[in-house]
Amino acid sequence: MPPLSSRRWSVLSHLEASKPTRSLSSDILIMGCRASGVPTTAEQMHDVLQWLQERQFITVESLGPMEVASITKEGREVAQRLRTVKGVLPFGLDG
């Protein structure tokens, strides 16, 4: 199973790639993680979004039952590999 740090990386990289808004719903992020080879449940996604938000890499807005994540400037720096953060591991560096 891929490490938690790869799931966090997957979320940031999918948000960075989602131009022009750089925002995605948690359901779309789950599908993106799975397509990237990172199995992800709704509960795992909720935990990842919370972790990333606590570190100000994303903001999360609740729209009824749906969560929408948006990447911040700090999160973009991580996604662009301009900043290294413990707990977020780019693909290819986890093995």
XYZ file of N, CA, C and O in Angstrom, residues 7-84:
312
model
N -0.246 9.837 -0.766
C -1.635 10.287 -0.921
C -1.697 11.816 -0.801
O -2.391 12.475 -1.571
N -0.951 12.355 0.142
C -0.914 13.815 0.298
C -0.332 14.470 -0.955
O -0.840 15.488 -1.424
N 0.733 13.872 -1.484
C 1.348 14.384 -2.713
C 0.354 14.329 -3.871
O 0.248 15.274 -4.652
N -0.365 13.228 -3.975
C -1.329 13.065 -5.056
C -2.384 14.164 -5.008
O -2.733 14.756 -6.034
N -2.882 14.469 -3.826
C -3.893 15.522 -3.681
C -3.327 16.864 -4.130
O -3.942 17.582 -4.926
N -2.134 17.215 -3.640
C -1.548 18.501 -4.028
C -1.269 18.574 -5.519
O -1.538 19.598 -6.160
N -0.767 17.495 -6.098
C -0.446 17.532 -7.523
C -1.710 17.604 -8.380
O -1.730 18.299 -9.398
N -2.782 16.935 -7.964
C -4.046 17.031 -8.709
C -4.643 18.438 -8.592
O -5.169 18.975 -9.573
N -4.559 19.031 -7.411
C -5.067 20.399 -7.258
C -4.252 21.382 -8.092
O -4.813 22.267 -8.745
N -2.942 21.228 -8.093
C -2.080 22.120 -8.874
C -2.396 22.022 -10.363
O -2.360 23.016 -11.083
N -2.739 20.824 -10.815
C -3.012 20.598 -12.242
C -4.422 21.006 -12.662
O -4.715 21.064 -13.853
N -5.284 21.305 -11.708
C -6.694 21.586 -12.028
C -6.910 23.067 -12.342
O -7.629 23.769 -11.640
N -6.283 23.521 -13.400
C -6.377 24.930 -13.800
C -7.713 25.194 -14.476
O -8.262 24.300 -15.089
N -8.265 26.365 -14.393
C -7.701 27.564 -13.793
C -8.023 27.731 -12.308
O -7.423 28.556 -11.644
N -8.966 26.963 -11.767
C -9.413 27.218 -10.396
C -8.505 26.619 -9.330
O -8.496 27.087 -8.204
N -7.784 25.540 -9.669
C -6.956 24.803 -8.712
C -7.797 24.369 -7.505
O -7.344 24.392 -6.374
N -9.028 23.961 -7.795
C -9.969 23.460 -6.787
C -10.640 22.205 -7.316
O -10.963 22.132 -8.508
N -10.844 21.231 -6.420
C -11.533 19.995 -6.783
C -12.335 19.488 -5.590
O -11.951 19.716 -4.439
N -13.410 18.758 -5.878
C -14.181 18.142 -4.804
C -13.416 16.927 -4.274
O -12.562 16.359 -4.965
N -13.740 16.530 -3.064
C -13.076 15.363 -2.476
C -13.344 14.105 -3.303
O -12.460 13.246 -3.431
N -14.536 13.988 -3.895
C -14.836 12.823 -4.729
C -13.918 12.752 -5.951
O -13.427 11.680 -6.316
N -13.677 13.885 -6.582
C -12.779 13.927 -7.739
C -11.348 13.620 -7.295
O -10.606 12.906 -7.988
N -10.949 14.127 -6.134
C -9.610 13.843 -5.625
C -9.430 12.358 -5.313
O -8.365 11.793 -5.561
N -10.476 11.718 -4.795
C -10.416 10.269 -4.543
C -10.192 9.537 -5.861
O -9.327 8.650 -5.951
N -10.943 9.903 -6.884
C -10.775 9.256 -8.194
C -9.372 9.503 -8.744
O -8.763 8.611 -9.332
N -8.853 10.706 -8.570
C -7.512 11.027 -9.043
C -6.444 10.222 -8.331
O -5.500 9.730 -8.961
N -6.589 10.075 -7.011
C -5.633 9.260 -6.256
C -5.661 7.819 -6.746
O -4.604 7.220 -7.003
N -6.847 7.277 -6.892
C -6.975 5.893 -7.347
C -6.379 5.718 -8.735
O -5.686 4.736 -8.995
N -6.611 6.675 -9.628
C -6.065 6.595 -10.986
C -4.537 6.680 -10.977
O -3.882 6.167 -11.878
N -3.984 7.302 -9.943
C -2.532 7.419 -9.807
C -1.923 6.219 -9.082
O -0.738 6.223 -8.785
N -2.763 5.225 -8.770
C -2.260 4.039 -8.080
C -2.199 4.175 -6.575
O -1.480 3.428 -5.907
N -2.953 5.144 -6.033
C -2.985 5.359 -4.586
C -4.407 5.081 -4.098
O -5.264 5.963 -4.130
N -4.686 3.835 -3.670
C -6.036 3.510 -3.191
C -6.439 4.464 -2.061
O -5.654 4.716 -1.151
N -7.652 5.005 -2.151
C -8.089 6.016 -1.193
C -9.574 5.873 -0.908
O -10.374 5.780 -1.833
N -9.928 5.880 0.374
C -11.329 5.858 0.801
C -11.768 7.283 1.124
O -10.937 8.193 1.248
N -13.054 7.477 1.297
C -13.587 8.794 1.663
C -13.031 9.242 3.016
O -12.684 10.421 3.202
N -12.923 8.326 3.960
C -12.389 8.661 5.282
C -10.913 9.073 5.186
O -10.487 10.048 5.807
N -10.147 8.335 4.389
C -8.737 8.686 4.203
C -8.603 10.060 3.557
O -7.746 10.854 3.944
N -9.457 10.350 2.579
C -9.402 11.652 1.925
C -9.728 12.758 2.912
O -9.060 13.796 2.943
N -10.740 12.558 3.723
C -11.103 13.559 4.725
C -9.901 13.846 5.635
O -9.590 15.008 5.921
N -9.216 12.788 6.077
C -8.055 12.949 6.959
C -6.915 13.685 6.259
O -6.255 14.536 6.858
N -6.674 13.359 4.985
C -5.617 14.027 4.224
C -5.952 15.507 4.045
O -5.084 16.372 4.234
N -7.185 15.804 3.691
C -7.582 17.204 3.520
C -7.413 17.982 4.822
O -6.939 19.119 4.820
N -7.777 17.367 5.927
C -7.630 18.022 7.224
C -6.153 18.295 7.523
O -5.790 19.396 7.951
N -5.286 17.292 7.280
C -3.846 17.443 7.527
C -3.272 18.567 6.676
O -2.518 19.417 7.167
N -3.608 18.585 5.391
C -3.099 19.617 4.488
C -3.626 21.000 4.854
O -2.894 21.990 4.775
N -4.880 21.071 5.290
C -5.453 22.359 5.686
C -4.796 22.879 6.962
O -4.511 24.076 7.074
N -4.528 22.002 7.921
C -3.876 22.419 9.166
C -2.513 23.040 8.902
O -2.061 23.900 9.654
N -1.858 22.624 7.831
C -0.542 23.139 7.474
C -0.615 24.257 6.434
O 0.394 24.694 5.914
N -1.818 24.691 6.125
C -2.102 25.803 5.220
C -1.640 25.552 3.785
O -1.325 26.476 3.052
N -1.641 24.272 3.358
C -1.334 23.932 1.974
C -2.589 23.961 1.109
O -2.493 24.051 -0.107
N -3.748 23.878 1.745
C -5.032 23.945 1.047
C -6.041 24.659 1.941
O -5.820 24.808 3.144
N -7.140 25.068 1.329
C -8.317 25.489 2.082
C -9.425 24.494 1.710
O -9.404 23.914 0.622
N -10.353 24.297 2.616
C -11.458 23.367 2.368
C -12.764 24.084 2.663
O -12.920 24.698 3.719
N -13.679 23.999 1.714
C -15.004 24.595 1.868
C -16.029 23.481 1.813
O -15.988 22.633 0.915
N -16.922 23.448 2.782
C -18.003 22.460 2.787
C -19.201 23.033 2.065
O -19.688 24.121 2.402
N -19.651 22.318 1.052
C -20.842 22.709 0.295
C -21.863 21.591 0.465
O -21.893 20.647 -0.324
N -22.628 21.682 1.539
C -23.536 20.584 1.873
C -22.707 19.377 2.255
O -21.783 19.483 3.055
N -22.987 18.238 1.649
C -22.232 17.030 1.990
C -20.875 16.936 1.274
O -20.094 16.050 1.528
N -20.592 17.899 0.406
C -19.373 17.843 -0.406
C -18.301 18.785 0.139
O -18.599 19.901 0.578
N -17.051 18.310 0.120
C -15.917 19.146 0.480
C -15.184 19.527 -0.805
O -14.935 18.688 -1.657
N -14.834 20.819 -0.920
C -14.082 21.296 -2.069
C -12.761 21.857 -1.549
O -12.741 22.742 -0.693
N -11.665 21.320 -2.070
C -10.334 21.752 -1.662
C -9.754 22.680 -2.714
O -9.930 22.472 -3.919
N -9.037 23.697 -2.252
C -8.332 24.631 -3.131
C -6.902 24.745 -2.627
O -6.667 24.878 -1.422
N -5.946 24.704 -3.542
C -4.538 24.760 -3.159
C -4.146 26.212 -2.873
O -4.617 27.139 -3.534
N -3.306 26.402 -1.862
C -2.814 27.728 -1.500
C -1.445 27.962 -2.147
O -0.860 27.060 -2.759
N -0.925 29.164 -1.984
C 0.412 29.480 -2.495
C 1.442 28.511 -1.914
O 2.311 28.012 -2.629
N 1.346 28.248 -0.616
C 2.284 27.342 0.038
C 2.156 25.924 -0.523
O 3.152 25.239 -0.743
N 0.929 25.492 -0.757
C 0.702 24.175 -1.330
C 1.231 24.062 -2.747
O 1.765 23.026 -3.155
N 1.110 25.142 -3.503
C 1.626 25.155 -4.876
C 3.144 25.022 -4.877
O 3.719 24.350 -5.729
N 3.804 25.644 -3.914
C 5.261 25.521 -3.813
C 5.664 24.073 -3.573
O 6.647 23.593 -4.136
N 4.893 23.358 -2.759
C 5.179 21.943 -2.508
C 4.910 21.133 -3.773
O 5.739 20.310 -4.184
N 3.778 21.375 -4.411
C 3.406 20.628 -5.617
C 4.402 20.851 -6.754
O 4.649 19.956 -7.567
N 4.995 22.025 -6.802
C 5.976 22.352 -7.841
C 7.394 21.936 -7.447
O 8.356 22.239 -8.152
N 7.506 21.282 -6.310
C 8.797 20.802 -5.777
C 9.769 21.937 -5.480
O 10.982 21.764 -5.532
N 9.236 23.102 -5.155
C 10.067 24.233 -4.759
C 10.302 24.215 -3.250
O 11.171 24.936 -2.744
N 9.513 23.411 -2.573
C 9.557 23.327 -1.110
C 9.385 21.878 -0.708
O 8.496 21.195 -1.216
N 10.236 21.399 0.188
C 10.141 20.029 0.690
C 9.489 20.053 2.060
O 9.845 20.884 2.908
